[in-house]
PDB file of C-alpha atoms (C1' of nucleotides) in Angstrom:
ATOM      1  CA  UNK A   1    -191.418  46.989 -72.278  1.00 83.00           C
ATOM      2  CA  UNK A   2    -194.221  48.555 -70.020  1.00 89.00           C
ATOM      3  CA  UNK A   3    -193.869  51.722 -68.313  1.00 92.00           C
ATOM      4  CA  UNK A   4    -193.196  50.149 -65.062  1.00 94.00           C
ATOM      5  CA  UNK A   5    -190.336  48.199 -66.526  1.00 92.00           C
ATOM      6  CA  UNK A   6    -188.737  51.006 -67.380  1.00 93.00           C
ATOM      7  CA  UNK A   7    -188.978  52.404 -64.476  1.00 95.00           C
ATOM      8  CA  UNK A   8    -187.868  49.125 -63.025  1.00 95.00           C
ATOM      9  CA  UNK A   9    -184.756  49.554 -65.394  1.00 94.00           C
ATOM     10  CA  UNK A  10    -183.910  53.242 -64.814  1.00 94.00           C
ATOM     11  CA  UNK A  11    -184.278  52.314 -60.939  1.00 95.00           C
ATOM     12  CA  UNK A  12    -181.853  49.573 -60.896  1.00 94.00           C
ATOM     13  CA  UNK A  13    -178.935  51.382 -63.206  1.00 93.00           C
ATOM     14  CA  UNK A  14    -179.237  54.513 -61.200  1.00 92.00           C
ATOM     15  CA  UNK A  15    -180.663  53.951 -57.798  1.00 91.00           C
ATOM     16  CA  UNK A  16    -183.001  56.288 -55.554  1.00 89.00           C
ATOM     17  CA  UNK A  17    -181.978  59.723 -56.667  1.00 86.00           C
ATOM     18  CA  UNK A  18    -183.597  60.997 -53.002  1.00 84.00           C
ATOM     19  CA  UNK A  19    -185.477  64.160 -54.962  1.00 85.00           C
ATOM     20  CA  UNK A  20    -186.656  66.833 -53.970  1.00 88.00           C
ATOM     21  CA  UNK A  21    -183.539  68.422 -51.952  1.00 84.00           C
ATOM     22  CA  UNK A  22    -185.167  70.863 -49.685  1.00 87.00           C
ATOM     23  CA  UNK A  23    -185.593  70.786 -45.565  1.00 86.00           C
ATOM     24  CA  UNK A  24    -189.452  72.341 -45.418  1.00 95.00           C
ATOM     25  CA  UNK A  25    -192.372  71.743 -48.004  1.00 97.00           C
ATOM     26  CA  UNK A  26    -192.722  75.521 -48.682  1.00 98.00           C
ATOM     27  CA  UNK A  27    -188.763  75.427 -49.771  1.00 98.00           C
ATOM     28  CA  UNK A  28    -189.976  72.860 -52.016  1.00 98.00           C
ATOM     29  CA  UNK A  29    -192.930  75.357 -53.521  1.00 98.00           C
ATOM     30  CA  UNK A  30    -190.235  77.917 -53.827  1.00 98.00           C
ATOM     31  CA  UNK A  31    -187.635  75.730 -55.433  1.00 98.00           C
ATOM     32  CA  UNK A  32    -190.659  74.425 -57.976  1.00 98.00           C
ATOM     33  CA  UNK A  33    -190.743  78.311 -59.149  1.00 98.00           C
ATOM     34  CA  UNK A  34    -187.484  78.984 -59.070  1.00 98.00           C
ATOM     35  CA  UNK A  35    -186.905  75.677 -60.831  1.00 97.00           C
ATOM     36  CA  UNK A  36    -189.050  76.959 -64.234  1.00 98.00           C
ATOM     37  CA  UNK A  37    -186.914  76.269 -67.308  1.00 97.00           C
ATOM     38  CA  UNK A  38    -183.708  77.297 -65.030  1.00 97.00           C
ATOM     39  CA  UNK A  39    -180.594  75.101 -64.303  1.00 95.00           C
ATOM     40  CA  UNK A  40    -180.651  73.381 -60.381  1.00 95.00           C
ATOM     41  CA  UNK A  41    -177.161  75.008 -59.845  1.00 96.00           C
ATOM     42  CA  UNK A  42    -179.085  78.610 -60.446  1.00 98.00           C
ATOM     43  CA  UNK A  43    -181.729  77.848 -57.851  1.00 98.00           C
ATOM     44  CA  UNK A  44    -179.612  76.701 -55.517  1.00 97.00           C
ATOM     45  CA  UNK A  45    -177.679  80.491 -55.053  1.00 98.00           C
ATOM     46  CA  UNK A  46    -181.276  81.848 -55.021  1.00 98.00           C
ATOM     47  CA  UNK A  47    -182.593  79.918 -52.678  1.00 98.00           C
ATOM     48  CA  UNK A  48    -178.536  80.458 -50.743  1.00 97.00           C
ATOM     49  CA  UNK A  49    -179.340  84.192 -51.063  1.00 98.00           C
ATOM     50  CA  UNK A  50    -183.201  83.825 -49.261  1.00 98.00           C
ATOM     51  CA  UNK A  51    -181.912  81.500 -46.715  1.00 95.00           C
ATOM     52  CA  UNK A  52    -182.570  84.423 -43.906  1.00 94.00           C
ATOM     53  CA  UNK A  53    -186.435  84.509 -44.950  1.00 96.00           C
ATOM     54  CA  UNK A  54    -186.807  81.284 -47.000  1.00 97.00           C
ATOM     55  CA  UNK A  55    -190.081  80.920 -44.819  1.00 98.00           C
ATOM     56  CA  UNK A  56    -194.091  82.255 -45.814  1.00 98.00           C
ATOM     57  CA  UNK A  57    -194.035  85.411 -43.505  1.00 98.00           C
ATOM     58  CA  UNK A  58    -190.347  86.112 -44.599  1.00 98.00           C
ATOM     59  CA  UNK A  59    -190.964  86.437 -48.455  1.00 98.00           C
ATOM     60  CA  UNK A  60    -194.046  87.982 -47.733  1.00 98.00           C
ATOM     61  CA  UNK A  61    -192.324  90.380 -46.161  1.00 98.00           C
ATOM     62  CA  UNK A  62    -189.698  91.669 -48.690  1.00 98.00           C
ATOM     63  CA  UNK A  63    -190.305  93.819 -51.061  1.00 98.00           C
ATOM     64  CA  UNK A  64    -190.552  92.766 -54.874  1.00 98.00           C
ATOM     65  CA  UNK A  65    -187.769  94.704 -55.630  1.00 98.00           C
ATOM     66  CA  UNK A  66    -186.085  93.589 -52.876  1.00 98.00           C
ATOM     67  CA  UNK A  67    -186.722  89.565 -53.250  1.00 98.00           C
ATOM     68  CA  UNK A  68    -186.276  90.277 -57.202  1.00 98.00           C
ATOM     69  CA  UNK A  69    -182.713  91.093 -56.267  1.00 98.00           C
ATOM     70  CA  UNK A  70    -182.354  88.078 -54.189  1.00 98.00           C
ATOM     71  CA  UNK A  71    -183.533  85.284 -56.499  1.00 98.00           C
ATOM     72  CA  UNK A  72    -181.345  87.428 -59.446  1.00 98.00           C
ATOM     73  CA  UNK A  73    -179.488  83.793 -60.359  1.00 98.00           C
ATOM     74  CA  UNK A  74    -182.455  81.612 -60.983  1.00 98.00           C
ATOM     75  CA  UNK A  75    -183.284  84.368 -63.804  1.00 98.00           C
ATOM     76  CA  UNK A  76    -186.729  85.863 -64.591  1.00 98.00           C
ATOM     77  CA  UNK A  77    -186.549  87.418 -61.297  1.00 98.00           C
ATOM     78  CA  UNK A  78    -189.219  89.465 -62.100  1.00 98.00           C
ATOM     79  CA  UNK A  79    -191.403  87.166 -63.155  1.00 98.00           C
ATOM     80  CA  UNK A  80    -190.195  84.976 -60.383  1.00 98.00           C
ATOM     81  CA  UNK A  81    -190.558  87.093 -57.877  1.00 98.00           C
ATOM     82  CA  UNK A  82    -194.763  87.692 -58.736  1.00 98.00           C
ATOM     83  CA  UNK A  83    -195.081  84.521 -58.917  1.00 98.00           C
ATOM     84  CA  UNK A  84    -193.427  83.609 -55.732  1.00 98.00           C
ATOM     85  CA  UNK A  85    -195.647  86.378 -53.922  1.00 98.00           C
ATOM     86  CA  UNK A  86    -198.994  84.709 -55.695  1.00 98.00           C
ATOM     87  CA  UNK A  87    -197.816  81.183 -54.425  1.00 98.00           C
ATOM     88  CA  UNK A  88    -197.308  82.415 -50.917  1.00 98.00           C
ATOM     89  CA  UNK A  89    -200.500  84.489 -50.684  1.00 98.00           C
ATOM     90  CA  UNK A  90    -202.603  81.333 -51.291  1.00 98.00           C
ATOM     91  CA  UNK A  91    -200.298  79.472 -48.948  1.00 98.00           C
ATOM     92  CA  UNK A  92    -201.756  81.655 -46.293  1.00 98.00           C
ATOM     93  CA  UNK A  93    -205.098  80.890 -46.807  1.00 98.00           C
ATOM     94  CA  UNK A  94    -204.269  77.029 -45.526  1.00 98.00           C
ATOM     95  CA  UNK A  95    -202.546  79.387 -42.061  1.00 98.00           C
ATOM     96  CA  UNK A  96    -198.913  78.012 -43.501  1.00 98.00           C
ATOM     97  CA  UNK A  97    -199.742  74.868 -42.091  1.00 98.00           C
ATOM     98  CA  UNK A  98    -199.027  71.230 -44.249  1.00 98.00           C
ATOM     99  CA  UNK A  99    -201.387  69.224 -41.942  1.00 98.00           C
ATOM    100  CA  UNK A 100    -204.542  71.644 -42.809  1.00 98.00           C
ATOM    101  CA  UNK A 101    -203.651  71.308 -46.533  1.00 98.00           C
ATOM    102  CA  UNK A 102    -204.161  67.375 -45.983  1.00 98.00           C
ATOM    103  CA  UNK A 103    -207.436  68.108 -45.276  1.00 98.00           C
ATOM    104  CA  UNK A 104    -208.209  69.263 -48.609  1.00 98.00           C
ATOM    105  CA  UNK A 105    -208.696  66.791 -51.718  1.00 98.00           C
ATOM    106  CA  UNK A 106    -206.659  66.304 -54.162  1.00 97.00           C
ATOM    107  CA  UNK A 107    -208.295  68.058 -56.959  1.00 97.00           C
ATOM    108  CA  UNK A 108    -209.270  71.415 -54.768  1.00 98.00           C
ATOM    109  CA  UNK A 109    -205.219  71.984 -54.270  1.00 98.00           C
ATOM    110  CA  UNK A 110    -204.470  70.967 -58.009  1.00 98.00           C
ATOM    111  CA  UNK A 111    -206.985  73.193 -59.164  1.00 97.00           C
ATOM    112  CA  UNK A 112    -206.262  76.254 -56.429  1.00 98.00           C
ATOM    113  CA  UNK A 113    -202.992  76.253 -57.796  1.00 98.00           C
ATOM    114  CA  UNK A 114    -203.192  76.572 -61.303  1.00 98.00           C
ATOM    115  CA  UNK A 115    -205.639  79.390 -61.017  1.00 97.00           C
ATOM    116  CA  UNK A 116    -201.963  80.843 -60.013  1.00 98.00           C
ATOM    117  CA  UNK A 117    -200.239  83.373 -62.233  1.00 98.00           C
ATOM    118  CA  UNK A 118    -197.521  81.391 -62.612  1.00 98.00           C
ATOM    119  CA  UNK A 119    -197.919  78.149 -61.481  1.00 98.00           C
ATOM    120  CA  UNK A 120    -198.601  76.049 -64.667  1.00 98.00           C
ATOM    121  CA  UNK A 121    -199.082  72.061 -65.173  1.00 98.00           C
ATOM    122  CA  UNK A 122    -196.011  70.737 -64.012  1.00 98.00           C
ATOM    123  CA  UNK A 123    -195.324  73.489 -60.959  1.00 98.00           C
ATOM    124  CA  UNK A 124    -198.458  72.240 -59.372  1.00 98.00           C
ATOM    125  CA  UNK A 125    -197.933  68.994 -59.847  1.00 98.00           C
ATOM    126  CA  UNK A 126    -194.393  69.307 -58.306  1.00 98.00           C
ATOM    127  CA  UNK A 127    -195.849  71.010 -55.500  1.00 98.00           C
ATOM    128  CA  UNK A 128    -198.495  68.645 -55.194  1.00 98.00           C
ATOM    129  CA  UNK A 129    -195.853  65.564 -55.013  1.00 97.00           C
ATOM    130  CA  UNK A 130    -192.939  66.617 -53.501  1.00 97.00           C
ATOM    131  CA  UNK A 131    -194.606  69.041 -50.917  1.00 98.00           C
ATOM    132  CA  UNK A 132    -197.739  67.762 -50.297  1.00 98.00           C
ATOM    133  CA  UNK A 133    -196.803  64.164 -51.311  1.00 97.00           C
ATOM    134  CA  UNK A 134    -199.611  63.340 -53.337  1.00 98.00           C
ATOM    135  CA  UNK A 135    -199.666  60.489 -56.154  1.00 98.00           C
ATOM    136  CA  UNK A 136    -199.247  63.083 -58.969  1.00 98.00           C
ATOM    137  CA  UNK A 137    -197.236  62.374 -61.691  1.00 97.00           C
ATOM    138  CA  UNK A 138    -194.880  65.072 -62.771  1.00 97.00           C
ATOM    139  CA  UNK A 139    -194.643  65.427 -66.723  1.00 96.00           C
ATOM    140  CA  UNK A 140    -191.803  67.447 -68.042  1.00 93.00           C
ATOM    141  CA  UNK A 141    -189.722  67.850 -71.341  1.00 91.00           C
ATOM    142  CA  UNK A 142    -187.228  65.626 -70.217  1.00 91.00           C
ATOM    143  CA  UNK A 143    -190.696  62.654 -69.655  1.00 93.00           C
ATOM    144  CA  UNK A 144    -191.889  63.663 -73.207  1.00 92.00           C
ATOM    145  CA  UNK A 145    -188.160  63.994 -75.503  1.00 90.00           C
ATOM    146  CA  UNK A 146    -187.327  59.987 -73.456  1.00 90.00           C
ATOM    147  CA  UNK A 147    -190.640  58.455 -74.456  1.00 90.00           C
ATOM    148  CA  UNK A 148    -190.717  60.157 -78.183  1.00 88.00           C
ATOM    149  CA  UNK A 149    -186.916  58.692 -78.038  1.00 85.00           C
ATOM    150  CA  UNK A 150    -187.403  55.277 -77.305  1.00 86.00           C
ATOM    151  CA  UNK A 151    -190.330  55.110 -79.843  1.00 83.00           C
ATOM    152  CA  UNK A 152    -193.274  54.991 -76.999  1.00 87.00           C
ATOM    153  CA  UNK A 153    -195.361  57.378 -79.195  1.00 88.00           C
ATOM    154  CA  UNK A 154    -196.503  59.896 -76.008  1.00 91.00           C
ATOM    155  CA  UNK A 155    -199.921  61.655 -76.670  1.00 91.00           C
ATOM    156  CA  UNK A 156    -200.070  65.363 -77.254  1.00 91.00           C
ATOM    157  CA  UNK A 157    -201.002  67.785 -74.512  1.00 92.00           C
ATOM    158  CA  UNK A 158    -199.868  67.234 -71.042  1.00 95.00           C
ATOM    159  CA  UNK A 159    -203.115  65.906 -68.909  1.00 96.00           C
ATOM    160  CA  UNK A 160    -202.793  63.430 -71.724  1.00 95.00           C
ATOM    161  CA  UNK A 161    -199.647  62.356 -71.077  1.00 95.00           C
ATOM    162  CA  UNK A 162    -199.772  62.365 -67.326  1.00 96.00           C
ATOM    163  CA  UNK A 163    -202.800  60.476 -66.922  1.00 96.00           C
ATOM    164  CA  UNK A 164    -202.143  57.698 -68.940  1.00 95.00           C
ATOM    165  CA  UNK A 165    -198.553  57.103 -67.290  1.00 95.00           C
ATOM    166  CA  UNK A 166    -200.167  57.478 -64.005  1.00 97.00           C
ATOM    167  CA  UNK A 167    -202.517  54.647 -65.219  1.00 95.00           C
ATOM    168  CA  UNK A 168    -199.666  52.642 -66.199  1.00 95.00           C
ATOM    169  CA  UNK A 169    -197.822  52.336 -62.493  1.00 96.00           C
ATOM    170  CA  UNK A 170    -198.966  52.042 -59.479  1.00 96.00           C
ATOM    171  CA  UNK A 171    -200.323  54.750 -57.738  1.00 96.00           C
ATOM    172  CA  UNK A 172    -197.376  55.256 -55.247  1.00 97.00           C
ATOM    173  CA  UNK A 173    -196.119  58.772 -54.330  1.00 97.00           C
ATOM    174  CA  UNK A 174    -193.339  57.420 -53.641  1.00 96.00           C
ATOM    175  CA  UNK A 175    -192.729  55.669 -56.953  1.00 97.00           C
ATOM    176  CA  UNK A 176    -193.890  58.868 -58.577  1.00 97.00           C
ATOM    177  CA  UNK A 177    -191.059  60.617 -57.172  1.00 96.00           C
ATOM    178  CA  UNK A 178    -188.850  58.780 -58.191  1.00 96.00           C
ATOM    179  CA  UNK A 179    -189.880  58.039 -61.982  1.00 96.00           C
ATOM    180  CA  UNK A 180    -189.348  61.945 -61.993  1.00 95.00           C
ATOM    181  CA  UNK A 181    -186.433  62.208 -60.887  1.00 95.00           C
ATOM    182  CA  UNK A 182    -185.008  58.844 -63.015  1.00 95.00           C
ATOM    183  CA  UNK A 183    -186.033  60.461 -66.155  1.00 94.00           C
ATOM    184  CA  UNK A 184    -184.380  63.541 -65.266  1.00 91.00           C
ATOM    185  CA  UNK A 185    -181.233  61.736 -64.093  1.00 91.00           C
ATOM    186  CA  UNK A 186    -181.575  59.490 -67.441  1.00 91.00           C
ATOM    187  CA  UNK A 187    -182.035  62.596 -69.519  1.00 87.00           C
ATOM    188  CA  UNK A 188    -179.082  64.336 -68.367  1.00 83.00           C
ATOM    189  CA  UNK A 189    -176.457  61.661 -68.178  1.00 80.00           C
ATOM    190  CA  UNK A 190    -177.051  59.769 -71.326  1.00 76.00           C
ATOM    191  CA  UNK A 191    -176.704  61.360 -74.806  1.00 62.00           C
ATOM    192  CA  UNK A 192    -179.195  64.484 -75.846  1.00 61.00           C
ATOM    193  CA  UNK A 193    -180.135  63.866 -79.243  1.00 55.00           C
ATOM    194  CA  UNK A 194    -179.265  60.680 -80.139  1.00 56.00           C
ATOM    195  CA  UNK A 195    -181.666  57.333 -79.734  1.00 57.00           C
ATOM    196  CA  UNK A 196    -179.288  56.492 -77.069  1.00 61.00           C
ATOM    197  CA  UNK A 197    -175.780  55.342 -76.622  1.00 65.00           C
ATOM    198  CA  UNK A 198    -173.870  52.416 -75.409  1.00 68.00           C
ATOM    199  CA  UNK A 199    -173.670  52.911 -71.803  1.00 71.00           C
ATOM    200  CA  UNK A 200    -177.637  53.845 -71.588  1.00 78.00           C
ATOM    201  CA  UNK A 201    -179.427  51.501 -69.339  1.00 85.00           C
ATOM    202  CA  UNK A 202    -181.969  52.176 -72.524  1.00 78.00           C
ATOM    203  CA  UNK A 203    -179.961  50.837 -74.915  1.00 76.00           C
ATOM    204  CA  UNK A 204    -182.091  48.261 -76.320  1.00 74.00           C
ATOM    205  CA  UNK A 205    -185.536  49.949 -76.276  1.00 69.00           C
ATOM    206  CA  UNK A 206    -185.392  52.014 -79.207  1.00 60.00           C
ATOM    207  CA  UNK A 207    -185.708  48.471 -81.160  1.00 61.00           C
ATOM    208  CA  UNK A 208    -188.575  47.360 -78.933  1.00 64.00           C
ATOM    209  CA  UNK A 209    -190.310  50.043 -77.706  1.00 67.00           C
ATOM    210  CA  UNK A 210    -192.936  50.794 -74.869  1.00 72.00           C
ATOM    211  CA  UNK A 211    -196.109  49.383 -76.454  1.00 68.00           C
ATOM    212  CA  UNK A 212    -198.283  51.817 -76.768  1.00 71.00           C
ATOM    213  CA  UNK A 213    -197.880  52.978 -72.349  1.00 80.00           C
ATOM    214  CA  UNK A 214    -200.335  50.157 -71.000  1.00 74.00           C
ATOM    215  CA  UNK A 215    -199.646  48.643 -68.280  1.00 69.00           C
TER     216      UNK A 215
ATOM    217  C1'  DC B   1    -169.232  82.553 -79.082  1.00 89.13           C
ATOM    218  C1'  DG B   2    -173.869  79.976 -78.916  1.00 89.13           C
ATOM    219  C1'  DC B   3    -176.638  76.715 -76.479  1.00 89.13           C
ATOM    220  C1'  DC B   4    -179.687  75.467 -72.915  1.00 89.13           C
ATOM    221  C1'  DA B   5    -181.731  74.604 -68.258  1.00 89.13           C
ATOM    222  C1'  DG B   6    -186.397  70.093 -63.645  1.00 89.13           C
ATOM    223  C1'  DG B   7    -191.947  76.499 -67.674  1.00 89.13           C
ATOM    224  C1'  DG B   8    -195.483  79.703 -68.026  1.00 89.13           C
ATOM    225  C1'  DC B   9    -197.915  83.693 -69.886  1.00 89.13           C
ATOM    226  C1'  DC B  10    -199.850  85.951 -73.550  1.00 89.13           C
ATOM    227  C1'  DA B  11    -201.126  87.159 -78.321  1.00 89.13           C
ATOM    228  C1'  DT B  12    -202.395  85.281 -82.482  1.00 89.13           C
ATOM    229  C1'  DA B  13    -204.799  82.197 -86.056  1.00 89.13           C
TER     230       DA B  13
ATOM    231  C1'  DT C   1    -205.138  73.328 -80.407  1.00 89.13           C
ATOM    232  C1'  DA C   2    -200.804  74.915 -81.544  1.00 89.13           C
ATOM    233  C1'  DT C   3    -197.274  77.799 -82.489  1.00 89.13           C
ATOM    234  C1'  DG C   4    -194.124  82.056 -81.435  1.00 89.13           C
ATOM    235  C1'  DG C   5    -192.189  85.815 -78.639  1.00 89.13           C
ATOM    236  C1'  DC C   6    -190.904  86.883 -74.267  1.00 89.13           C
ATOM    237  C1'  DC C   7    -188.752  86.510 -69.763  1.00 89.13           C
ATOM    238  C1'  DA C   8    -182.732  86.262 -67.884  1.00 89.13           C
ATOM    239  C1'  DT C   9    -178.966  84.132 -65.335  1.00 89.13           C
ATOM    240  C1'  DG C  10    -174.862  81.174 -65.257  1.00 89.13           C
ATOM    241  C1'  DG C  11    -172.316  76.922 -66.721  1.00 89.13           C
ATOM    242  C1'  DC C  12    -170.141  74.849 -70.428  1.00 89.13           C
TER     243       DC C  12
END
DNA sequence: CGCCAGGGCCATA
DNA sequence: TATGGCCATGGC
């Protein structure tokens, strides 16, 4: 069981989830912040409430109190709304624009954006595959708790972890977005805590296991 | 009533 | 490097 046959699995039980539900790559940077340890349903009324100014120039120009108010549901609005202020500020340096963002490598955007207050590993890799569509695989707690679960042994830290799944698939965007969002799907609709349960389109692994994450 | 969600920052050792 | 406290709402 290699990493790309579980993806292979998770793909064919649940389908192509369509992630990341947004109509504009910055709603997608906005959603990734809003997104940080919060339930979907919660970001969705935030993002409901900015719909007026969900655009650069329109965040940038509410007050933090004000757009504090506004994204109230998704919770640590405070925080939130810095951080949402910081992403947009650096979004200006690239004049708003996705195509003069393409310009720039891969590693100058990853790296711009963690030098974020607030953007940590797995914001800027969201960013960097759902917005910017760039093969970047997104590691979260849902990646880690599946792999421990099924006995695949994941390395500690979270470079470690990505780059040695990202080594283990091809390097698709496109695939990438969708091993995301099939763990997350996997995560939430099979069991929490146990191995895994009858209906799990895992069932069998925990016995055999993803050897070691090669390829 | 408690638990937790598609994290990240910061202080501490 | 690795914990622990903190941020906060809403659904179940």
């Amino acid at each position: 069981m290699t990493p790309l046959q579980l993806y292979a699995r998770l793909y064919r039980h649940y389908g192509d989830p369509g992630w990341w539900p947004a109509d504009t790559p910055y709603e997608i940077m906005v959603g990734a912040i809003l997104t940080q340890n919060t339930n979907w349903s919660n970001v969705e009324k935030a993002l409901a409430n900015l719909k007026q100014q969900l655009t650069p120039q329109g965040i940038q120009a509410l007050s933090l109190e004000r757009l504090s108010q506004l994204i109230k549901p998704a919770g640590f609005f405070n925080q939130k709304a810095r951080y949402l202020k910081n992403l947009t500020a650096w979004w200006a340096a690239y004049d708003y624009c996705w195509e003069t963002a393409q310009k720039q490598s891969l590693e100058k955007l990853r790296s711009e954006l963690l030098a974020l207050k607030g953007v940590g590993p797995e914001t800027a890799d969201s960013i960097l595959l759902y917005a910017f569509n760039r093969p970047v695989l997104v590691i979260d707690a849902y990646t880690r708790r599946l792999l421990s679960r099924i006995g695949a042994h994941p390395p500690a830290g979270y470079e470690a972890l990505r780059l040695r799944l990202e080594a283990a698939l091809p390097a698709s965007a496109e695939l990438f977005k969708r091993w995301h969002a099939l763990v997350v799907i996997q995560s939430k609709n099979c069991c929490r805590r146990q191995p895994l349960c009858h209906s799990c389109p895992l069932q069998d692994t925990c016995r055999t296991g993803i050897a070691e994450l090669q390829a």
